[in-house]
XYZ file of N, CA, C and O in Angstrom:
608
model
N 0.850 -1.171 0.000
C 0.000 0.000 0.000
C 0.898 1.237 0.000
O 1.882 1.293 0.723
N 0.557 2.228 -0.807
C 1.326 3.463 -0.862
C 0.811 4.413 0.192
O -0.366 4.728 0.246
N 1.686 4.843 1.057
C 1.347 5.798 2.097
C 1.215 7.176 1.448
O 2.206 7.716 0.961
N -0.013 7.760 1.395
C -0.196 9.022 0.678
C 0.554 10.189 1.311
O 1.033 11.065 0.612
N 0.683 10.210 2.622
C 1.348 11.317 3.285
C 2.863 11.261 3.091
O 3.517 12.262 2.898
N 3.433 10.058 3.180
C 4.891 9.951 3.116
C 5.390 9.519 1.739
O 6.581 9.492 1.504
N 4.502 9.178 0.843
C 4.821 8.842 -0.539
C 5.830 7.701 -0.672
O 6.721 7.744 -1.499
N 5.703 6.705 0.159
C 6.556 5.533 0.019
C 5.718 4.287 0.220
O 4.658 4.321 0.818
N 6.215 3.202 -0.309
C 5.521 1.928 -0.205
C 5.585 1.433 1.242
O 6.635 1.447 1.870
N 4.436 1.007 1.775
C 4.380 0.515 3.142
C 3.805 -0.886 3.147
O 2.708 -1.112 2.645
N 4.541 -1.823 3.698
C 4.023 -3.161 3.905
C 3.724 -3.281 5.390
O 4.612 -3.546 6.198
N 2.471 -3.040 5.729
C 2.077 -2.999 7.131
C 2.273 -4.339 7.838
O 2.683 -4.364 8.999
N 1.969 -5.430 7.148
C 2.122 -6.726 7.800
C 3.582 -6.990 8.143
O 3.895 -7.424 9.253
N 4.476 -6.719 7.192
C 5.909 -6.907 7.466
C 6.361 -6.052 8.637
O 7.103 -6.504 9.511
N 5.941 -4.810 8.626
C 6.334 -3.889 9.691
C 5.776 -4.356 11.031
O 6.487 -4.359 12.042
N 4.516 -4.758 11.058
C 3.897 -5.240 12.296
C 4.617 -6.474 12.818
O 4.882 -6.592 14.027
N 4.966 -7.394 11.927
C 5.634 -8.613 12.366
C 7.064 -8.328 12.840
O 7.548 -8.979 13.764
N 7.719 -7.345 12.258
C 9.041 -6.964 12.747
C 8.915 -6.399 14.161
O 9.696 -6.751 15.052
N 7.953 -5.525 14.365
C 7.739 -4.963 15.704
C 7.423 -6.091 16.687
O 7.982 -6.150 17.788
N 6.550 -7.011 16.284
C 6.183 -8.143 17.144
C 7.423 -8.969 17.504
O 7.643 -9.303 18.663
N 8.228 -9.276 16.505
C 9.414 -10.113 16.739
C 10.456 -9.414 17.596
O 11.276 -10.071 18.222
N 10.416 -8.100 17.622
C 11.311 -7.342 18.503
C 10.813 -7.387 19.949
O 11.302 -6.662 20.796
N 9.801 -8.242 20.205
C 9.216 -8.518 21.519
C 8.338 -7.389 22.052
O 8.186 -7.206 23.248
N 7.773 -6.642 21.146
C 6.733 -5.712 21.550
C 5.429 -6.479 21.550
O 5.343 -7.608 21.078
N 4.362 -5.880 22.054
C 3.098 -6.609 22.157
C 2.216 -6.412 20.921
O 2.555 -5.669 20.000
N 1.077 -7.094 20.931
C 0.164 -7.112 19.788
C -0.396 -5.724 19.469
O -0.450 -5.333 18.298
N -0.779 -4.971 20.480
C -1.310 -3.627 20.257
C -0.227 -2.724 19.681
O -0.477 -1.948 18.743
N 0.978 -2.831 20.209
C 2.093 -2.038 19.709
C 2.423 -2.394 18.264
O 2.717 -1.510 17.455
N 2.369 -3.666 17.936
C 2.692 -4.107 16.577
C 1.723 -3.528 15.563
O 2.138 -3.021 14.507
N 0.437 -3.573 15.872
C -0.559 -3.067 14.916
C -0.494 -1.544 14.815
O -0.378 -0.997 13.708
N -0.544 -0.855 15.936
C -0.488 0.608 15.881
C 0.842 1.065 15.289
O 0.868 1.972 14.456
N 1.928 0.428 15.681
C 3.239 0.819 15.182
C 3.393 0.678 13.684
O 4.103 1.465 13.048
N 2.727 -0.300 13.096
C 2.811 -0.516 11.651
C 2.202 0.624 10.851
O 2.556 0.843 9.694
N 1.284 1.358 11.460
C 0.587 2.453 10.777
C 0.965 3.828 11.325
O 0.546 4.852 10.793
N 1.734 3.857 12.401
C 1.945 5.077 13.175
C 2.433 6.263 12.361
O 1.809 7.334 12.392
N 3.535 6.100 11.664
C 4.148 7.245 10.999
C 3.234 7.896 9.975
O 3.159 9.118 9.893
N 2.502 7.082 9.224
C 1.618 7.676 8.218
C 0.380 8.307 8.848
O -0.352 9.051 8.196
N 0.156 8.040 10.136
C -0.968 8.648 10.858
C -0.505 9.781 11.775
O -1.272 10.274 12.591
N 0.749 10.184 11.634
C 1.256 11.345 12.354
C 1.821 11.053 13.738
O 1.997 11.969 14.537
N 2.113 9.803 14.015
C 2.646 9.401 15.310
C 4.007 8.751 15.070
O 4.151 7.978 14.124
N 4.977 9.062 15.889
C 6.256 8.372 15.733
C 6.089 6.938 16.225
O 5.189 6.633 17.011
N 6.972 6.054 15.779
C 6.907 4.672 16.239
C 7.109 4.613 17.756
O 6.451 3.839 18.446
N 7.995 5.446 18.282
C 8.229 5.482 19.732
C 6.958 5.892 20.482
O 6.603 5.282 21.494
N 6.259 6.901 19.977
C 5.003 7.312 20.614
C 3.981 6.185 20.558
O 3.270 5.935 21.538
N 3.912 5.502 19.428
C 2.964 4.393 19.287
C 3.267 3.292 20.302
O 2.349 2.721 20.900
N 4.552 2.989 20.497
C 4.926 1.947 21.455
C 4.483 2.330 22.868
O 3.998 1.492 23.631
N 4.599 3.606 23.205
C 4.190 4.070 24.532
C 2.665 4.050 24.680
O 2.139 3.566 25.681
N 1.967 4.574 23.696
C 0.502 4.658 23.765
C -0.121 3.268 23.866
O -1.048 3.041 24.645
N 0.384 2.319 23.098
C -0.227 0.986 23.015
C 0.280 0.016 24.080
O -0.233 -1.100 24.187
N 1.240 0.431 24.873
C 1.904 -0.461 25.815
C 0.943 -1.279 26.680
O 1.082 -2.487 26.808
N -0.016 -0.667 27.286
C -0.869 -1.345 28.277
C -2.099 -2.029 27.686
O -2.978 -2.474 28.425
N -2.170 -2.131 26.364
C -3.353 -2.718 25.737
C -3.191 -4.184 25.352
O -4.133 -4.799 24.855
N -2.022 -4.761 25.582
C -1.858 -6.190 25.286
C -2.622 -7.006 26.313
O -3.023 -6.504 27.370
N -2.836 -8.272 25.998
C -3.541 -9.193 26.905
C -4.922 -8.655 27.282
O -5.378 -8.781 28.406
N -5.578 -8.051 26.306
C -6.915 -7.524 26.558
C -6.903 -6.440 27.620
O -7.657 -6.490 28.581
N -6.008 -5.450 27.440
C -5.800 -4.367 28.401
C -5.450 -4.934 29.779
O -5.876 -4.425 30.797
N -4.658 -6.029 29.743
C -4.152 -6.691 30.938
C -5.216 -7.455 31.710
O -4.955 -8.001 32.759
N -6.452 -7.527 31.165
C -7.565 -8.176 31.866
C -8.268 -9.227 31.025
O -9.349 -9.688 31.377
N -7.698 -9.624 29.892
C -8.287 -10.654 29.055
C -9.494 -10.198 28.260
O -10.246 -11.016 27.749
N -9.670 -8.901 28.125
C -10.839 -8.362 27.418
C -10.535 -8.233 25.917
O -10.107 -9.189 25.310
N -10.745 -7.071 25.315
C -10.565 -6.903 23.868
C -9.102 -7.151 23.497
O -8.185 -6.574 24.093
N -8.891 -8.014 22.513
C -7.560 -8.367 22.013
C -6.745 -7.105 21.739
O -7.243 -6.130 21.169
N -5.482 -7.135 22.130
C -4.611 -5.990 21.919
C -4.442 -5.611 20.460
O -4.317 -4.429 20.136
N -4.447 -6.587 19.568
C -4.343 -6.278 18.138
C -5.548 -5.458 17.681
O -5.414 -4.523 16.889
N -6.704 -5.769 18.221
C -7.923 -5.010 17.922
C -7.815 -3.606 18.515
O -8.161 -2.614 17.871
N -7.325 -3.520 19.733
C -7.146 -2.204 20.361
C -6.173 -1.341 19.572
O -6.426 -0.149 19.356
N -5.063 -1.935 19.115
C -4.109 -1.187 18.299
C -4.742 -0.674 17.020
O -4.503 0.459 16.599
N -5.579 -1.505 16.414
C -6.264 -1.100 15.175
C -7.260 0.013 15.432
O -7.352 0.959 14.644
N -8.002 -0.064 16.534
C -8.981 0.996 16.808
C -8.281 2.306 17.159
O -8.782 3.378 16.833
N -7.098 2.221 17.765
C -6.310 3.444 17.992
C -5.911 4.059 16.653
O -5.989 5.287 16.473
N -5.487 3.220 15.716
C -5.115 3.706 14.386
C -6.314 4.352 13.695
O -6.180 5.394 13.044
N -7.479 3.757 13.848
C -8.685 4.340 13.246
C -9.006 5.699 13.867
O -9.413 6.627 13.160
N -8.820 5.822 15.159
C -9.022 7.115 15.809
C -8.070 8.168 15.279
O -8.464 9.317 15.030
N -6.815 7.779 15.076
C -5.843 8.717 14.511
C -6.206 9.099 13.080
O -6.047 10.249 12.674
N -6.693 8.129 12.326
C -7.016 8.379 10.911
C -8.277 9.223 10.726
O -8.310 10.135 9.917
N -9.303 8.931 11.493
C -10.598 9.565 11.248
C -10.993 10.612 12.281
O -11.912 11.393 12.041
N -10.333 10.640 13.414
C -10.695 11.597 14.454
C -10.186 13.002 14.161
O -9.098 13.173 13.630
N -10.982 13.983 14.496
C -10.595 15.379 14.335
C -11.065 16.144 15.567
O -12.073 15.814 16.168
N -10.326 17.149 15.916
C -10.689 18.035 17.015
C -10.958 19.399 16.402
O -10.248 19.854 15.512
N -12.006 20.071 16.871
C -12.339 21.393 16.332
C -13.370 21.258 15.228
O -14.406 20.617 15.401
N -13.085 21.853 14.058
C -14.009 21.800 12.925
C -14.309 20.353 12.548
O -13.421 19.522 12.480
N -15.552 20.063 12.304
C -16.020 18.735 11.884
C -15.807 17.652 12.931
O -15.797 16.469 12.606
N -15.624 18.045 14.183
C -15.363 17.062 15.241
C -16.513 16.067 15.381
O -16.285 14.860 15.476
N -17.752 16.557 15.389
C -18.905 15.664 15.571
C -19.016 14.683 14.413
O -19.240 13.487 14.629
N -18.828 15.163 13.178
C -18.917 14.289 12.019
C -17.793 13.258 12.011
O -18.000 12.089 11.683
N -16.597 13.683 12.387
C -15.471 12.752 12.384
C -15.652 11.688 13.459
O -15.261 10.540 13.265
N -16.271 12.056 14.565
C -16.524 11.083 15.633
C -17.471 9.997 15.141
O -17.236 8.808 15.357
N -18.521 10.401 14.441
C -19.469 9.433 13.895
C -18.754 8.493 12.923
O -18.917 7.274 12.989
N -17.950 9.059 12.033
C -17.230 8.245 11.051
C -16.239 7.304 11.748
O -16.167 6.116 11.412
N -15.494 7.817 12.713
C -14.526 6.981 13.433
C -15.228 5.833 14.143
O -14.761 4.691 14.118
N -16.343 6.114 14.777
C -17.100 5.062 15.465
C -17.609 4.015 14.477
O -17.585 2.819 14.759
N -18.078 4.470 13.311
C -18.531 3.530 12.284
C -17.384 2.639 11.815
O -17.557 1.421 11.661
N -16.232 3.236 11.581
C -15.063 2.466 11.121
C -14.629 1.466 12.197
O -14.287 0.321 11.883
N -14.642 1.877 13.459
C -14.270 0.972 14.553
C -15.250 -0.191 14.646
O -14.850 -1.345 14.824
N -16.538 0.096 14.519
C -17.547 -0.965 14.553
C -17.374 -1.925 13.381
O -17.457 -3.146 13.545
N -17.130 -1.361 12.199
C -16.887 -2.198 11.017
C -15.682 -3.101 11.246
O -15.728 -4.300 10.973
N -14.606 -2.520 11.765
C -13.404 -3.304 12.025
C -13.709 -4.456 12.980
O -13.376 -5.610 12.714
N -14.328 -4.143 14.104
C -14.586 -5.163 15.120
C -15.541 -6.235 14.607
O -15.351 -7.424 14.886
N -16.549 -5.836 13.841
C -17.480 -6.815 13.266
C -16.754 -7.751 12.309
O -16.977 -8.966 12.323
N -15.883 -7.206 11.483
C -15.140 -8.035 10.529
C -14.144 -8.944 11.241
O -13.997 -10.111 10.876
N -13.478 -8.429 12.257
C -12.539 -9.249 13.014
C -13.277 -10.414 13.657
O -12.843 -11.567 13.568
N -14.412 -10.128 14.258
C -15.204 -11.184 14.902
C -15.716 -12.180 13.863
O -15.705 -13.393 14.093
N -16.141 -11.684 12.717
C -16.641 -12.558 11.663
C -15.555 -13.515 11.176
O -15.806 -14.698 10.955
N -14.339 -13.014 11.029
C -13.243 -13.839 10.517
C -12.606 -14.715 11.596
O -12.027 -15.752 11.281
N -12.703 -14.299 12.855
C -11.992 -14.998 13.920
C -12.906 -15.642 14.955
O -12.452 -16.457 15.743
N -14.163 -15.268 14.968
C -15.103 -15.821 15.940
C -15.265 -14.986 17.189
O -16.291 -15.050 17.850
N -14.264 -14.198 17.516
C -14.309 -13.336 18.705
C -13.193 -12.316 18.630
O -12.230 -12.491 17.882
N -13.329 -11.256 19.404
C -12.227 -10.307 19.578
C -11.854 -10.195 21.053
O -11.129 -9.293 21.462
N -12.301 -11.147 21.861
C -11.987 -11.180 23.285
C -10.734 -12.037 23.496
O -10.708 -13.222 23.142
N -9.726 -11.459 24.098
C -8.420 -12.100 24.257
C -8.522 -13.471 24.925
O -7.979 -14.448 24.412
N -9.191 -13.572 26.050
C -9.226 -14.855 26.768
C -9.948 -15.937 25.976
O -9.648 -17.115 26.124
N -10.883 -15.541 25.107
C -11.553 -16.515 24.240
C -10.627 -16.940 23.098
O -10.617 -18.107 22.703
N -9.877 -16.006 22.579
C -8.930 -16.311 21.497
C -7.858 -17.278 21.990
O -7.546 -18.268 21.326
N -7.295 -16.998 23.158
C -6.180 -17.791 23.674
C -6.608 -19.030 24.438
O -5.808 -19.949 24.641
N -7.847 -19.058 24.900
C -8.298 -20.182 25.718
C -7.780 -20.099 27.143
O -7.747 -21.103 27.857
N -7.368 -18.917 27.544
C -6.893 -18.686 28.906
C -6.991 -17.200 29.217
O -7.115 -16.377 28.314
N -6.924 -16.873 30.486
C -7.025 -15.499 30.942
C -5.649 -15.020 31.386
O -5.139 -15.446 32.423
N -5.044 -14.139 30.612
C -3.700 -13.667 30.901
C -3.624 -12.767 32.126
O -2.523 -12.408 32.549
N -4.752 -12.425 32.697
C -4.718 -11.622 33.917
C -4.449 -12.487 35.147
O -4.273 -11.970 36.244
N -4.386 -13.814 34.958
C -4.100 -14.725 36.069
C -2.760 -15.420 35.839
O -2.315 -15.595 34.701
N -2.143 -15.834 36.929
C -0.878 -16.584 36.843
C -1.079 -17.885 36.075
O -0.256 -18.270 35.251
N -2.207 -18.555 36.334
C -2.505 -19.816 35.642
C -2.643 -19.588 34.140
O -2.169 -20.397 33.341
N -3.303 -18.510 33.782
C -3.484 -18.198 32.364
C -2.172 -17.897 31.668
O -1.926 -18.348 30.542
N -1.312 -17.130 32.321
C -0.008 -16.821 31.731
C 0.837 -18.086 31.578
O 1.508 -18.282 30.562
N 0.778 -18.964 32.576
C 1.505 -20.234 32.501
C 0.980 -21.079 31.347
O 1.755 -21.629 30.557
N -0.340 -21.178 31.235
C -0.963 -21.928 30.141
C -0.505 -21.372 28.791
O -0.125 -22.129 27.891
N -0.552 -20.054 28.647
C -0.184 -19.424 27.376
C 1.272 -19.718 27.032
O 1.588 -20.019 25.868
N 2.150 -19.661 28.011
C 3.570 -19.954 27.780
C 3.764 -21.417 27.383
O 4.443 -21.725 26.409
N 3.172 -22.309 28.162
C 3.338 -23.747 27.923
C 2.746 -24.202 26.595
O 3.193 -25.189 26.014
N 1.731 -23.501 26.123
C 1.059 -23.876 24.880
C 1.445 -22.981 23.699
O 0.774 -23.005 22.662
N 2.504 -22.208 23.860
C 3.041 -21.355 22.790
C 2.011 -20.399 22.186
O 2.070 -20.105 20.990
N 1.074 -19.942 22.988
C 0.036 -19.036 22.474
C 0.628 -17.772 21.870
O 0.147 -17.293 20.842
N 1.670 -17.238 22.503
C 2.253 -15.982 22.035
C 2.962 -16.144 20.694
O 3.098 -15.180 19.949
N 3.384 -17.361 20.381
C 4.045 -17.620 19.101
C 3.100 -18.215 18.063
O 3.305 -18.028 16.864
N 2.090 -18.938 18.515
C 1.190 -19.656 17.603
C -0.082 -18.871 17.277
O -0.571 -18.936 16.159
N -0.625 -18.152 18.242
C -1.928 -17.502 18.062
C -1.788 -16.000 17.853
O -2.341 -15.433 16.899
N -1.064 -15.345 18.733
C -1.007 -13.880 18.710
C -0.512 -13.287 17.386
O -1.109 -12.320 16.896
N 0.528 -13.836 16.754
C 0.951 -13.265 15.465
C -0.154 -13.313 14.412
O -0.269 -12.399 13.587
N -0.977 -14.345 14.459
C -2.090 -14.434 13.501
C -3.141 -13.359 13.767
O -3.770 -12.861 12.832
N -3.323 -12.989 15.034
C -4.267 -11.919 15.367
C -3.725 -10.575 14.880
O -4.477 -9.740 14.375
N -2.420 -10.379 15.011
C -1.788 -9.160 14.509
C -1.965 -9.076 12.992
O -2.381 -8.045 12.462
N -1.690 -10.165 12.297
C -1.829 -10.179 10.833
C -3.268 -9.924 10.406
O -3.511 -9.184 9.449
N -4.211 -10.550 11.096
C -5.621 -10.344 10.759
C -6.021 -8.889 10.987
O -6.692 -8.282 10.135
N -5.616 -8.328 12.100
C -5.948 -6.936 12.398
C -5.377 -6.007 11.335
O -6.063 -5.094 10.850
N -4.139 -6.242 10.942
C -3.497 -5.410 9.911
C -4.242 -5.544 8.586
O -4.511 -4.539 7.914
N -4.586 -6.763 8.212
C -5.285 -6.997 6.935
C -6.610 -6.248 6.901
O -6.924 -5.555 5.918
N -7.388 -6.364 7.955
C -8.687 -5.687 7.989
C -8.502 -4.178 8.032
O -9.185 -3.434 7.317
N -7.562 -3.722 8.838
C -7.305 -2.285 8.953
C -6.894 -1.694 7.613
O -7.381 -0.633 7.216
N -6.039 -2.385 6.890
C -5.620 -1.903 5.557
C -6.825 -1.727 4.636
O -6.879 -0.784 3.855
N -7.774 -2.638 4.724
C -8.923 -2.550 3.825
C -9.886 -1.415 4.220
O -10.663 -0.959 3.388
N -9.796 -0.978 5.449
C -10.690 0.099 5.913
C -10.072 1.475 5.697
O -10.761 2.414 5.284
N -8.786 1.617 5.989
C -8.152 2.925 5.814
C -7.645 3.067 4.399
O -7.370 4.059 3.898
């Protein structure tokens, strides 16, 4: 995809997977892949998305989904003129994203995706022992990036 603001070719999936492999989390990987073209430095994206992995640390909405909805807010949100209209559009895009993610994956809830609750010691142990972070989470990042690319 050609980034219109920066006028260079961007492979969001490659970028997201590089961020992921550098041991950042799912939310950071998705937001970071789109950050620069949305006016955020990669460092800022890593800070903003830090606490959204593992379903915001409570097994709720998947961090990859949270990273994508942050990107949608950056893309469609405006402050000042047209703020109300941009809010409606951003909310519509976020709903579309979440509906598509759920349709393709069955859920966007982290503990349902992983089969464990990362907010508990038992859940973290299960995830480690069953390679969830290597087997499942990268696929959620890729799915989030794919859907996000089609929306933005």
